[in-house]
Short mmCIF file of C-alpha atoms and ligand atoms in Angstrom, two decimals:
data_model
loop_
_atom_site.label_atom_id
_atom_site.label_comp_id
_atom_site.label_asym_id
_atom_site.label_seq_id
_atom_site.Cartn_x
_atom_site.Cartn_y
_atom_site.Cartn_z
CA MET A 110 -7.25 -6.14 -42.87
CA MET A 111 -10.05 -4.31 -41.02
CA GLN A 112 -10.31 -5.44 -37.36
CA SER A 113 -13.74 -5.49 -35.72
CA ILE A 114 -13.61 -4.56 -32.04
CA THR A 115 -15.76 -4.78 -28.94
CA ILE A 116 -14.81 -2.45 -26.10
CA LEU A 117 -16.03 -3.63 -22.70
CA GLY A 118 -15.98 -0.54 -20.47
CA ALA A 119 -15.90 2.00 -23.31
CA THR A 120 -16.87 5.00 -21.16
CA GLY A 121 -13.93 4.60 -18.76
CA SER A 122 -10.44 5.98 -18.85
CA ILE A 123 -9.01 3.01 -20.80
CA GLY A 124 -12.01 2.75 -23.12
CA LEU A 125 -11.75 6.42 -24.08
CA SER A 126 -7.98 6.22 -24.61
CA ALA A 127 -8.48 3.21 -26.87
CA LEU A 128 -11.14 5.04 -28.89
CA ASP A 129 -8.74 7.96 -29.27
CA VAL A 130 -6.17 5.62 -30.85
CA ILE A 131 -8.80 3.86 -32.96
CA ALA A 132 -10.10 7.19 -34.30
CA ARG A 133 -6.63 7.84 -35.76
CA HIS A 134 -6.83 4.67 -37.88
CA PRO A 135 -10.29 4.43 -39.47
CA GLN A 136 -8.91 2.21 -42.25
CA ARG A 137 -7.77 -0.46 -39.71
CA TYR A 138 -10.52 -0.66 -37.09
CA ARG A 139 -14.28 -0.71 -36.92
CA ILE A 140 -16.30 -0.88 -33.70
CA HIS A 141 -18.77 -3.73 -33.29
CA ALA A 142 -19.93 -2.95 -29.74
CA LEU A 143 -19.37 -0.46 -26.94
CA THR A 144 -20.45 -1.13 -23.35
CA ALA A 145 -20.91 0.77 -20.08
CA GLN A 146 -22.38 0.10 -16.65
CA SER A 147 -24.68 3.10 -16.16
CA SER A 148 -23.25 6.08 -18.11
CA VAL A 149 -26.12 6.21 -20.60
CA GLU A 150 -25.43 9.66 -22.02
CA ALA A 151 -21.68 9.08 -22.42
CA LEU A 152 -22.34 5.74 -24.10
CA ALA A 153 -24.87 7.28 -26.49
CA ASP A 154 -22.40 10.08 -27.36
CA LEU A 155 -19.78 7.45 -28.22
CA ALA A 156 -22.31 5.46 -30.23
CA ALA A 157 -23.22 8.56 -32.24
CA ARG A 158 -19.54 9.18 -32.98
CA PHE A 159 -18.19 5.65 -33.53
CA LYS A 160 -21.33 4.01 -34.94
CA PRO A 161 -21.03 0.56 -33.32
CA ALA A 162 -23.58 -2.04 -34.40
CA ILE A 163 -24.51 -2.54 -30.72
CA ALA A 164 -24.40 -0.40 -27.56
CA VAL A 165 -24.76 -2.31 -24.29
CA ILE A 166 -25.68 -0.89 -20.91
CA ALA A 167 -24.94 -3.46 -18.20
CA ASP A 168 -27.61 -2.14 -15.82
CA PRO A 169 -30.81 -3.67 -17.23
CA ALA A 170 -32.96 -0.94 -15.69
CA LEU A 171 -31.42 1.58 -18.10
CA GLU A 172 -32.29 -0.10 -21.41
CA SER A 173 -35.14 2.21 -22.40
CA GLN A 174 -33.13 5.26 -21.34
CA LEU A 175 -30.29 4.10 -23.61
CA ARG A 176 -32.69 3.51 -26.50
CA GLU A 177 -34.06 7.02 -26.10
CA ALA A 178 -30.57 8.56 -25.80
CA LEU A 179 -29.49 6.80 -29.01
CA ARG A 180 -32.65 7.89 -30.82
CA SER A 181 -32.27 11.52 -29.76
CA ARG A 182 -28.75 11.55 -31.28
CA GLY A 183 -29.77 9.82 -34.48
CA ALA A 184 -27.46 6.89 -33.58
CA THR A 185 -28.40 3.68 -35.36
CA SER A 186 -26.75 1.23 -32.88
CA VAL A 187 -29.00 -1.45 -31.45
CA ALA A 188 -29.51 -0.93 -27.68
CA ARG A 189 -28.96 -3.98 -25.49
CA ALA A 190 -28.86 -4.32 -21.69
CA GLY A 191 -27.77 -6.74 -18.98
CA ARG A 192 -24.83 -8.98 -18.26
CA ALA A 193 -25.78 -11.61 -20.87
CA ALA A 194 -25.48 -8.92 -23.54
CA LEU A 195 -21.89 -8.21 -22.39
CA VAL A 196 -21.06 -11.87 -22.99
CA GLU A 197 -22.77 -11.86 -26.40
CA VAL A 198 -20.78 -8.90 -27.71
CA ALA A 199 -17.56 -10.38 -26.27
CA GLN A 200 -17.94 -13.66 -28.14
CA SER A 201 -19.84 -12.57 -31.25
CA ALA A 202 -18.70 -14.08 -34.54
CA GLU A 203 -18.63 -10.50 -35.88
CA VAL A 204 -15.71 -9.62 -33.58
CA ASP A 205 -11.95 -10.19 -33.94
CA THR A 206 -10.68 -8.24 -30.94
CA VAL A 207 -12.08 -7.55 -27.47
CA LEU A 208 -10.70 -4.85 -25.18
CA ALA A 209 -11.44 -5.93 -21.60
CA ALA A 210 -11.60 -2.57 -19.80
CA ILE A 211 -14.35 -3.05 -17.24
CA VAL A 212 -13.09 -2.24 -13.74
CA GLY A 213 -13.09 -4.97 -11.12
CA ALA A 214 -14.20 -8.60 -10.93
CA ALA A 215 -17.38 -7.47 -12.73
CA GLY A 216 -15.37 -7.85 -15.95
CA LEU A 217 -14.49 -11.49 -15.38
CA VAL A 218 -17.36 -13.28 -17.13
CA PRO A 219 -17.28 -11.38 -20.47
CA THR A 220 -13.46 -11.44 -20.44
CA ILE A 221 -13.41 -15.23 -20.08
CA ALA A 222 -16.12 -15.48 -22.75
CA ALA A 223 -13.92 -13.53 -25.19
CA ALA A 224 -10.96 -15.81 -24.39
CA GLU A 225 -13.05 -18.98 -24.84
CA ALA A 226 -14.27 -17.68 -28.19
CA GLY A 227 -10.67 -17.29 -29.40
CA LYS A 228 -10.72 -13.53 -29.71
CA ARG A 229 -7.60 -11.39 -29.63
CA LEU A 230 -7.98 -10.27 -26.02
CA LEU A 231 -6.51 -6.89 -25.06
CA LEU A 232 -6.46 -7.18 -21.29
CA ALA A 233 -6.69 -4.08 -19.10
CA ASN A 234 -9.07 -5.59 -16.53
CA LYS A 235 -6.33 -6.83 -14.18
CA GLU A 236 -8.83 -7.91 -11.50
CA ALA A 237 -10.07 -10.62 -13.89
CA VAL A 238 -6.64 -12.25 -14.09
CA VAL A 239 -6.00 -11.74 -10.36
CA CYS A 240 -9.17 -13.49 -9.29
CA ALA A 241 -9.20 -16.21 -11.96
CA GLY A 242 -5.69 -16.43 -13.40
CA ALA A 243 -5.57 -20.17 -14.04
CA LEU A 244 -9.04 -20.19 -15.60
CA LEU A 245 -8.31 -17.22 -17.85
CA VAL A 246 -4.99 -18.64 -19.09
CA ALA A 247 -6.70 -22.00 -19.77
CA ALA A 248 -9.56 -20.24 -21.61
CA VAL A 249 -7.09 -18.42 -23.87
CA GLN A 250 -5.37 -21.74 -24.65
CA ARG A 251 -8.64 -23.54 -25.33
CA GLY A 252 -9.97 -20.68 -27.45
CA GLY A 253 -6.76 -20.52 -29.49
CA GLY A 254 -6.70 -16.70 -29.52
CA GLU A 255 -4.01 -14.52 -28.05
CA LEU A 256 -3.80 -12.31 -24.99
CA LEU A 257 -2.06 -8.96 -25.22
CA PRO A 258 -1.56 -7.09 -21.96
CA VAL A 259 -2.62 -3.44 -21.87
CA ASP A 260 -1.46 -2.68 -18.32
CA SER A 261 1.63 -0.57 -19.05
CA GLU A 262 3.99 -2.75 -16.95
CA HIS A 263 2.89 -6.02 -18.55
CA ASN A 264 2.81 -4.42 -21.95
CA ALA A 265 6.40 -3.29 -21.35
CA ILE A 266 7.41 -6.82 -20.36
CA HIS A 267 5.64 -8.23 -23.43
CA GLN A 268 7.74 -5.85 -25.54
CA CYS A 269 10.96 -6.82 -23.74
CA LEU A 270 10.22 -10.55 -24.15
CA ALA A 271 9.16 -10.40 -27.82
CA GLY A 272 11.36 -12.84 -29.71
CA VAL A 273 13.02 -14.23 -26.57
CA ARG A 274 13.17 -18.03 -26.61
CA GLU A 275 11.46 -20.10 -23.91
CA ALA A 276 14.80 -21.29 -22.44
CA GLU A 277 16.01 -17.70 -21.98
CA ARG A 278 12.69 -16.63 -20.47
CA ARG A 279 13.05 -19.29 -17.82
CA GLY A 280 16.22 -17.68 -16.44
CA ALA A 281 14.77 -14.15 -16.50
CA ARG A 282 13.50 -11.90 -13.72
CA LEU A 283 10.80 -9.27 -14.06
CA VAL A 284 11.18 -5.80 -12.55
CA LEU A 285 7.86 -3.98 -12.29
CA THR A 286 8.19 -0.24 -11.87
CA ALA A 287 5.77 1.75 -9.70
CA SER A 288 5.41 5.51 -9.46
CA GLY A 289 4.85 5.24 -5.69
CA GLY A 290 1.52 7.06 -6.04
CA PRO A 291 0.51 10.42 -4.58
CA PHE A 292 1.59 9.59 -0.99
CA ARG A 293 5.12 8.35 -1.57
CA THR A 294 6.50 11.14 0.59
CA ARG A 295 3.42 12.01 2.71
CA ASP A 296 3.31 10.93 6.37
CA ASP A 297 -0.21 11.77 7.65
CA LEU A 298 -2.14 9.12 5.76
CA GLU A 299 -4.96 9.14 8.36
CA THR A 300 -6.52 12.25 6.86
CA VAL A 301 -6.30 11.35 3.16
CA THR A 302 -9.47 12.20 1.21
CA PRO A 303 -10.76 10.33 -1.87
CA ASP A 304 -9.93 13.26 -4.14
CA GLU A 305 -6.36 13.37 -2.83
CA ALA A 306 -6.00 9.63 -3.35
CA CYS A 307 -7.28 9.94 -6.91
CA ALA A 308 -4.87 12.76 -7.82
CA HIS A 309 -2.15 10.58 -9.28
CA PRO A 310 1.09 12.44 -10.00
CA ASN A 311 1.72 10.91 -13.46
CA TRP A 312 -1.33 9.03 -14.79
CA VAL A 313 -4.97 10.01 -15.34
CA MET A 314 -7.03 6.92 -14.47
CA GLY A 315 -10.37 5.74 -13.09
CA ARG A 316 -10.98 6.24 -9.37
CA LYS A 317 -10.62 2.62 -8.26
CA ILE A 318 -7.21 2.04 -9.83
CA SER A 319 -6.09 5.47 -8.61
CA VAL A 320 -6.79 4.45 -5.00
CA ASP A 321 -5.05 1.12 -5.66
CA SER A 322 -2.01 3.08 -6.84
CA ALA A 323 -2.07 5.17 -3.68
CA THR A 324 -2.08 2.07 -1.43
CA LEU A 325 0.39 0.16 -3.70
CA MET A 326 -2.26 -2.56 -4.03
CA ASN A 327 -2.21 -1.78 -7.74
CA LYS A 328 1.39 -2.99 -7.85
CA GLY A 329 0.45 -6.02 -5.78
CA LEU A 330 -2.33 -6.90 -8.24
CA GLU A 331 0.19 -6.44 -11.04
CA VAL A 332 2.64 -8.87 -9.42
CA ILE A 333 -0.09 -11.52 -9.46
CA GLU A 334 -1.06 -10.54 -13.02
CA ALA A 335 2.58 -10.82 -14.16
CA SER A 336 2.92 -14.21 -12.55
CA TRP A 337 -0.01 -15.57 -14.58
CA LEU A 338 0.69 -13.79 -17.86
CA PHE A 339 4.39 -14.66 -18.00
CA GLY A 340 4.46 -17.88 -15.98
CA MET A 341 6.82 -16.39 -13.35
CA PRO A 342 7.00 -17.40 -9.68
CA ALA A 343 6.71 -14.64 -7.06
CA GLU A 344 10.42 -14.76 -6.21
CA ARG A 345 11.35 -13.77 -9.76
CA ILE A 346 9.14 -10.66 -9.76
CA GLU A 347 10.53 -7.55 -8.12
CA VAL A 348 8.92 -4.14 -7.58
CA VAL A 349 10.95 -0.95 -7.69
CA ILE A 350 9.69 2.61 -7.18
CA HIS A 351 10.47 4.87 -10.12
CA PRO A 352 8.65 8.17 -9.50
CA GLN A 353 9.05 9.57 -13.04
CA SER A 354 7.04 6.72 -14.71
CA VAL A 355 9.26 6.77 -17.80
CA ILE A 356 10.49 3.18 -17.60
CA HIS A 357 7.34 1.08 -17.60
CA SER A 358 9.04 -2.18 -16.55
CA MET A 359 12.13 -4.26 -17.21
CA VAL A 360 13.34 -7.80 -17.78
CA GLU A 361 16.68 -8.97 -16.43
CA PHE A 362 18.26 -11.97 -18.19
CA ALA A 363 20.67 -14.60 -16.86
CA ASP A 364 23.71 -12.78 -18.26
CA GLY A 365 22.87 -9.59 -16.30
CA SER A 366 21.46 -7.70 -19.30
CA VAL A 367 18.38 -5.64 -18.48
CA LEU A 368 15.89 -4.61 -21.18
CA ALA A 369 13.55 -1.74 -20.35
CA GLN A 370 10.61 -0.25 -22.23
CA MET A 371 10.30 3.53 -21.99
CA GLY A 372 7.77 6.11 -23.04
CA SER A 373 5.74 9.02 -21.72
CA PRO A 374 3.08 7.98 -19.20
CA ASP A 375 0.15 7.72 -21.61
CA MET A 376 -1.99 4.58 -21.91
CA ARG A 377 -2.43 5.19 -25.64
CA THR A 378 1.07 3.74 -26.17
CA PRO A 379 0.36 0.27 -24.71
CA LEU A 380 -3.13 0.35 -26.25
CA ALA A 381 -1.71 1.08 -29.72
CA TYR A 382 0.88 -1.69 -29.25
CA ALA A 383 -1.80 -4.21 -28.26
CA LEU A 384 -4.20 -3.11 -31.02
CA ALA A 385 -1.63 -3.37 -33.81
CA TRP A 386 0.77 -6.06 -32.57
CA PRO A 387 3.06 -7.18 -34.21
CA GLU A 388 2.87 -3.96 -36.21
CA ARG A 389 3.37 -0.45 -34.77
CA ILE A 390 0.93 2.40 -35.27
CA VAL A 391 0.75 6.06 -34.24
CA SER A 392 -0.83 6.40 -30.78
CA GLY A 393 -1.01 10.16 -30.24
CA ALA A 394 1.24 9.93 -27.17
CA ARG A 395 3.85 12.64 -26.64
CA ARG A 396 7.37 11.61 -27.62
CA LEU A 397 9.96 11.36 -24.89
CA ASP A 398 12.31 14.33 -24.96
CA PHE A 399 15.47 13.00 -23.35
CA THR A 400 16.95 16.48 -23.09
CA GLN A 401 14.06 17.48 -20.80
CA LEU A 402 13.75 14.29 -18.74
CA GLY A 403 16.29 15.03 -16.05
CA ALA A 404 17.14 12.25 -13.62
CA LEU A 405 15.47 8.85 -13.61
CA THR A 406 15.48 7.64 -10.01
CA PHE A 407 14.73 4.33 -8.30
CA GLU A 408 14.08 3.32 -4.70
CA ALA A 409 12.70 0.38 -2.72
CA PRO A 410 8.97 0.40 -1.90
CA ASP A 411 8.09 1.38 1.68
CA ARG A 412 6.47 -1.91 2.72
CA ARG A 413 5.68 -0.70 6.25
CA ARG A 414 3.57 2.29 5.16
CA PHE A 415 2.08 0.41 2.19
CA PRO A 416 1.52 -3.17 3.39
CA CYS A 417 -0.92 -4.01 0.57
CA LEU A 418 2.02 -4.89 -1.65
CA ASP A 419 3.07 -7.66 0.70
CA TYR A 420 -0.51 -8.91 1.13
CA ALA A 421 -0.57 -9.46 -2.63
CA TYR A 422 2.76 -11.33 -2.59
CA GLN A 423 1.46 -13.46 0.30
CA ALA A 424 -1.76 -14.22 -1.57
CA LEU A 425 0.22 -15.25 -4.65
CA LEU A 426 2.43 -17.56 -2.56
CA ARG A 427 -0.56 -19.01 -0.70
CA GLY A 428 -2.27 -19.77 -4.00
CA ASN A 429 -5.66 -21.50 -4.03
CA ALA A 430 -8.32 -18.82 -3.78
CA ALA A 431 -6.22 -16.29 -1.84
CA PRO A 432 -5.83 -13.87 -4.80
CA THR A 433 -9.61 -14.00 -5.39
CA VAL A 434 -10.21 -13.17 -1.72
CA LEU A 435 -7.58 -10.42 -1.75
CA ASN A 436 -9.16 -8.81 -4.80
CA ALA A 437 -12.71 -8.95 -3.42
CA ALA A 438 -11.70 -7.50 -0.04
CA ASN A 439 -9.79 -4.73 -1.77
CA GLU A 440 -12.71 -3.84 -4.04
CA VAL A 441 -15.05 -3.55 -1.06
CA ALA A 442 -12.60 -1.53 1.03
CA VAL A 443 -11.72 0.85 -1.82
CA GLN A 444 -15.39 1.46 -2.63
CA ALA A 445 -16.09 2.15 1.06
CA PHE A 446 -13.20 4.62 1.14
CA LEU A 447 -14.44 6.35 -2.02
CA ASP A 448 -17.93 6.54 -0.47
CA GLY A 449 -16.52 8.15 2.71
CA ARG A 450 -17.32 5.11 4.91
CA LEU A 451 -13.74 3.98 5.57
CA ARG A 452 -10.50 5.81 6.27
CA PHE A 453 -7.62 5.40 3.82
CA THR A 454 -5.52 3.76 6.54
CA GLU A 455 -8.27 1.18 7.17
CA ILE A 456 -8.10 -0.25 3.65
CA ALA A 457 -5.05 -2.45 4.35
CA PRO A 458 -6.26 -3.82 7.74
CA THR A 459 -9.61 -4.72 6.17
CA ILE A 460 -7.86 -6.78 3.50
CA GLU A 461 -5.56 -8.41 6.06
CA ARG A 462 -8.55 -9.47 8.21
CA VAL A 463 -10.47 -10.93 5.29
CA LEU A 464 -7.41 -12.84 4.07
CA ALA A 465 -6.94 -14.28 7.56
CA ALA A 466 -10.61 -15.26 7.83
CA CYS A 467 -11.16 -16.85 4.39
CA ASP A 468 -9.21 -19.78 2.97
CA PRO A 469 -11.36 -21.53 0.38
CA ALA A 470 -10.04 -24.18 -1.99
CA ALA A 471 -8.76 -23.22 -5.44
CA PRO A 472 -11.64 -22.32 -7.76
CA ARG A 473 -12.24 -24.89 -10.50
CA SER A 474 -14.76 -22.91 -12.50
CA VAL A 475 -15.90 -19.34 -13.05
CA GLU A 476 -18.92 -20.14 -10.88
CA ASP A 477 -16.53 -21.08 -8.04
CA VAL A 478 -14.69 -17.76 -8.47
CA LEU A 479 -17.96 -15.82 -8.33
CA GLU A 480 -19.00 -17.66 -5.16
CA ILE A 481 -15.62 -17.08 -3.45
CA ASP A 482 -15.75 -13.45 -4.52
CA ARG A 483 -19.26 -13.09 -3.05
CA GLU A 484 -18.30 -14.68 0.27
CA ALA A 485 -15.15 -12.58 0.61
CA ARG A 486 -17.16 -9.42 -0.08
CA GLU A 487 -19.64 -10.41 2.66
CA ARG A 488 -16.73 -11.02 5.02
CA ALA A 489 -15.17 -7.65 4.19
CA LEU A 490 -18.47 -5.92 4.94
CA ASP A 491 -18.76 -7.81 8.27
CA CYS A 492 -15.13 -7.29 9.30
CA THR A 493 -15.37 -3.57 9.14
CA ALA A 494 -19.04 -2.93 9.86
CA LEU A 495 -19.11 -1.42 6.40
CA ARG A 496 -22.68 -2.26 5.57
CA ALA A 497 -24.28 0.98 4.43
P1 NDP B 18 -12.98 3.47 -15.15
O1 NDP B 18 -13.63 3.50 -13.83
O2 NDP B 18 -12.51 4.76 -15.74
O3 NDP B 18 -13.97 2.80 -16.24
C1 NDP B 18 -14.58 1.58 -15.97
C2 NDP B 18 -15.47 1.16 -17.12
O4 NDP B 18 -16.14 -0.05 -16.76
C3 NDP B 18 -16.58 2.16 -17.45
O5 NDP B 18 -16.93 2.05 -18.81
C4 NDP B 18 -17.74 1.66 -16.57
O6 NDP B 18 -19.01 2.08 -17.03
C5 NDP B 18 -17.56 0.16 -16.70
N1 NDP B 18 -18.07 -0.56 -15.55
C6 NDP B 18 -17.90 -0.24 -14.24
N2 NDP B 18 -18.48 -1.15 -13.44
C7 NDP B 18 -19.06 -2.06 -14.26
C8 NDP B 18 -19.83 -3.22 -14.04
N3 NDP B 18 -20.15 -3.64 -12.81
N4 NDP B 18 -20.27 -3.92 -15.12
C9 NDP B 18 -19.97 -3.51 -16.38
N5 NDP B 18 -19.25 -2.41 -16.65
C10 NDP B 18 -18.77 -1.69 -15.61
O7 NDP B 18 -11.77 2.45 -15.05
P2 NDP B 18 -10.38 2.47 -15.84
O8 NDP B 18 -10.63 2.68 -17.29
O9 NDP B 18 -9.41 3.32 -15.13
O10 NDP B 18 -9.88 0.97 -15.60
C11 NDP B 18 -10.47 -0.12 -16.29
C12 NDP B 18 -9.61 -1.36 -16.03
O11 NDP B 18 -8.32 -1.15 -16.62
C13 NDP B 18 -9.35 -1.63 -14.53
O12 NDP B 18 -9.30 -3.01 -14.32
C14 NDP B 18 -7.98 -1.02 -14.29
O13 NDP B 18 -7.29 -1.66 -13.24
C15 NDP B 18 -7.30 -1.29 -15.63
N6 NDP B 18 -6.23 -0.37 -15.94
C16 NDP B 18 -6.48 0.95 -16.03
C17 NDP B 18 -5.46 1.86 -16.33
C18 NDP B 18 -5.74 3.32 -16.51
O14 NDP B 18 -4.82 4.06 -16.88
N7 NDP B 18 -6.95 3.80 -16.27
C19 NDP B 18 -4.07 1.40 -16.49
C20 NDP B 18 -3.93 -0.03 -16.41
C21 NDP B 18 -4.97 -0.88 -16.14
P3 NDP B 18 -19.71 3.44 -16.43
O15 NDP B 18 -18.98 4.59 -17.08
O16 NDP B 18 -21.12 3.34 -16.87
O17 NDP B 18 -19.51 3.39 -14.95
#
């Protein structure tokens, strides 16, 4: 049956990879809506090619520019703008599946809206589950839809757990693999530039997640994400550095068996899995050639040089709003680093200070999350004199 899809964050790395997979299967998928924050021309190009019913630009000031860009390309999509329009296309009755691929907590509201509306939710936007895990899981349950993880580690775990009974899951442990990022073996982190931090050795990704990979905060966010998505406590989630990024994560069962999911480092594989689940479709990703792989190696993360990983574990153990605060402080610090206002080595201390200074109660609503997020961002700006 034809699936109708909304892609939140269509102009980003994940959005474009998803569209690449979708373009290979025109008989299975049709696009209802594509969204972007401010990339008007890129959004209009995609609208001309994929012919969504609606194109949404989140920045309301760009609505007329989008309309003009669509007109000049002969694209017939209706132009919409603003955050309310993101929610509308996430919960529209015309839509079966929503890919949540906005970066950061900015994706939270439309992602929750899709879950509440019972859509099949393909979740890439890890910050949404980090800052509002309990609310998102409850929204999926209330909505009656399903959540399929796109993040390659969680997608790997989903694959390893498919068909495993609840009783066996309870005795399992998750092993998240991490490439170690571009600075695994580099000592002088003081002088790291944004372009160096974004030059990931194995994956091509957006700039924010690339910096998160370089600090290991990405893995920390993934530990929190895994805890919510698979109902696992922190002590049953381990992180291991695997520089080749061939094994995307593993599950160890009570009897000592370990199941791993492997593949070339290409997000089209987890996207194709999530799009077609429980079926399998061609993704366009290169096949693994085992004769060319060489050694697969593993090592412990260097927690002294990359303390963000432990801050995330601590936030998960602390509970309440600590993950929301962690995420907000990280977003502010990473943006300041990318803008040249903060050194790479100041990202972790900024997060540590904000976590020490803020300890709000657990959020009970999305509005609570947004308020905690706002306060933590203010605190991060104050802590580090980051105000532009
Ligand atoms: P990108 O920066 O490449 O793309 C982000 C997308 O979100 C763009 O379409 C952007 O629009 C849009 N956007 C940015 N800010 C806002 C906002 N405030 N409101 C609405 N839309 C916004 O990010 P990635 O594709 O790399 O990552 C997206 C998400 O997927 C992140 O949460 C990331 O952690 C996760 N992820 C990414 C992976 C990857 O390989 N890239 C792997 C696993 C998870 P515009 O172009 O106009 O700025």
